[in-house]
Short mmCIF file of C-alpha atoms in Angstrom, two decimals:
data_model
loop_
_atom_site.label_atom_id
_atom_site.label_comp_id
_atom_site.label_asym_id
_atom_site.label_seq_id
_atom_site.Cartn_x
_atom_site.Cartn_y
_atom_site.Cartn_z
CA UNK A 1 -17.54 24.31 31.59
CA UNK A 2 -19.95 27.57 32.27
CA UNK A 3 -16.50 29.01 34.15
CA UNK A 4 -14.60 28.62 30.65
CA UNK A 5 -16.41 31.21 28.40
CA UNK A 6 -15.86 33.67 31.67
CA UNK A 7 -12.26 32.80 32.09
CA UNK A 8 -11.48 32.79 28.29
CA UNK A 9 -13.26 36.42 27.41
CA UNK A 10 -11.65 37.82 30.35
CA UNK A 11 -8.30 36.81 29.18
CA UNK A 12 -9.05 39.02 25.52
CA UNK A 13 -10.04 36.06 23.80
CA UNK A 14 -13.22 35.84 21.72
CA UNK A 15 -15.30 33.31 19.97
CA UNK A 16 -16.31 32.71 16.73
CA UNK A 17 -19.07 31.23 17.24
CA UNK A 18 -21.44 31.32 20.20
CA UNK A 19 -20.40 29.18 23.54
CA UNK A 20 -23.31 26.97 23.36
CA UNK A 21 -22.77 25.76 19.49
CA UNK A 22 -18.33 25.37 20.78
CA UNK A 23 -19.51 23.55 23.68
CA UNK A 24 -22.04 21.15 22.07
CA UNK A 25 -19.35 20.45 19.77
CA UNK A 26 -16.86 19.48 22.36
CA UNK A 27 -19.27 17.03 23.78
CA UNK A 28 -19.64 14.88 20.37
CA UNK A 29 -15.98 14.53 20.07
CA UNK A 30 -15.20 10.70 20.07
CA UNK A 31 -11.67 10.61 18.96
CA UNK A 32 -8.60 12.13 19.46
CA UNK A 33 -5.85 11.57 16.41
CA UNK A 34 -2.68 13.49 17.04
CA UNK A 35 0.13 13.99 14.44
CA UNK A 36 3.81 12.67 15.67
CA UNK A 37 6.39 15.63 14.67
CA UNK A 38 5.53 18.53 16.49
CA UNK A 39 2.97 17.40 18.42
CA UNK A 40 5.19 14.86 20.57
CA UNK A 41 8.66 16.06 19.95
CA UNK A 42 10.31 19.16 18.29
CA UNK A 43 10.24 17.43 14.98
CA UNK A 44 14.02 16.25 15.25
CA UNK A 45 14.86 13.08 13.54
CA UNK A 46 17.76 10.52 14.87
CA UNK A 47 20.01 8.57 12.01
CA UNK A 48 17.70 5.51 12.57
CA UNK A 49 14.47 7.76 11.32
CA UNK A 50 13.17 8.04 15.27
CA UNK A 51 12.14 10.70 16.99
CA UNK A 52 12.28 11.06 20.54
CA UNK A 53 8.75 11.89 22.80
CA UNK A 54 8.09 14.53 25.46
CA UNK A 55 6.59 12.29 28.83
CA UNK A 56 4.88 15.60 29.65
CA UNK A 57 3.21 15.00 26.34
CA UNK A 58 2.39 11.73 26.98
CA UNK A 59 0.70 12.27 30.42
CA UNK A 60 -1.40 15.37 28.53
CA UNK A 61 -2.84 13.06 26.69
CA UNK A 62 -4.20 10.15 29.20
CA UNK A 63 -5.53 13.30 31.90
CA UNK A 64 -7.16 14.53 27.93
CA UNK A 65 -8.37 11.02 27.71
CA UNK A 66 -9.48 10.47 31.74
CA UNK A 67 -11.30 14.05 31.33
CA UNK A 68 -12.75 12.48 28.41
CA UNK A 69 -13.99 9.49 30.42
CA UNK A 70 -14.89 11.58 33.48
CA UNK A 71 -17.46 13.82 31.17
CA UNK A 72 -19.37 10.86 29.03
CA UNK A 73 -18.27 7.27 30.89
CA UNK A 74 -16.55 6.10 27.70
CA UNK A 75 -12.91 5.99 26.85
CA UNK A 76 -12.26 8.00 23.32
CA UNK A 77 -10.70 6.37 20.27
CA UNK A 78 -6.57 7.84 20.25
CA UNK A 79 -3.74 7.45 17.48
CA UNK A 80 -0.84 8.63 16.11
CA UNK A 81 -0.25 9.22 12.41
CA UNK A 82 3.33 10.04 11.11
CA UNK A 83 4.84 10.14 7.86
CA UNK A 84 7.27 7.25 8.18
CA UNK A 85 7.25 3.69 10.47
CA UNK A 86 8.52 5.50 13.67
CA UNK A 87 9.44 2.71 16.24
CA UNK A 88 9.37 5.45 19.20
CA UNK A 89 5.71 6.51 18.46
CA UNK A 90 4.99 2.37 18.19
CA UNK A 91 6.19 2.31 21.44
CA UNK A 92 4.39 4.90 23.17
CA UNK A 93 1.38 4.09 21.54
CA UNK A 94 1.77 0.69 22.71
CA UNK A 95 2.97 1.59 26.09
CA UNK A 96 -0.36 4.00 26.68
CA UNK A 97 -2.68 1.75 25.22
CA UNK A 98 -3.59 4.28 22.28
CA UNK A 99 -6.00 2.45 19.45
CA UNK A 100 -4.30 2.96 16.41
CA UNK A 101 -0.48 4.17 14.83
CA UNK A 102 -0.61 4.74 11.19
CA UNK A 103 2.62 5.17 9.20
#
């Protein structure tokens, strides 16, 4: 991680903080809770109230969750939420094991 405040300042960007206060609080985080439209999909809806998902998304999030595992030996809490009973985002959170969909 010392490589990511070089790579990110060189790039233009800056921080609002120091590094060392963004990086100790990347190292608390213990869940990841993702929002369905948008986040999964381009927020399109089928007749049935669906919404299909991007499998690019979906292997984001278990190398985000491996990384997770690599760095502190524990697997991080993951779920969806979206605003209505989705059956696609059921599925995918039951297909990759995620902790929790709430509708």
């Amino acid at each position: 991680m010392e490589n990511t405040e070089i790579i990110f300042t060189e790039l233009g960007g800056t921080f609002s903080r120091p590094f060392a206060e963004f990086k100790d609080r990347l190292s608390k985080i213990k869940a990841y809770i993702f929002d369905w439209d948008g986040v999964f999909n381009d927020g399109v809806k089928t007749v049935q109230g669906g919404s299909p998902f991007s499998e690019i998304d979906s292997m984001g999030t278990n190398m985000l969750r491996f990384g997770h595992w690599m760095k502190t030996g524990e697997l991080p809490f993951v779920a969806v939420i979206t605003g209505e009973e989705n059956p696609t985002a059921q599925y995918l959170a039951q297909r990759e094991h995620f902790h929790s969909v709430y509708f």
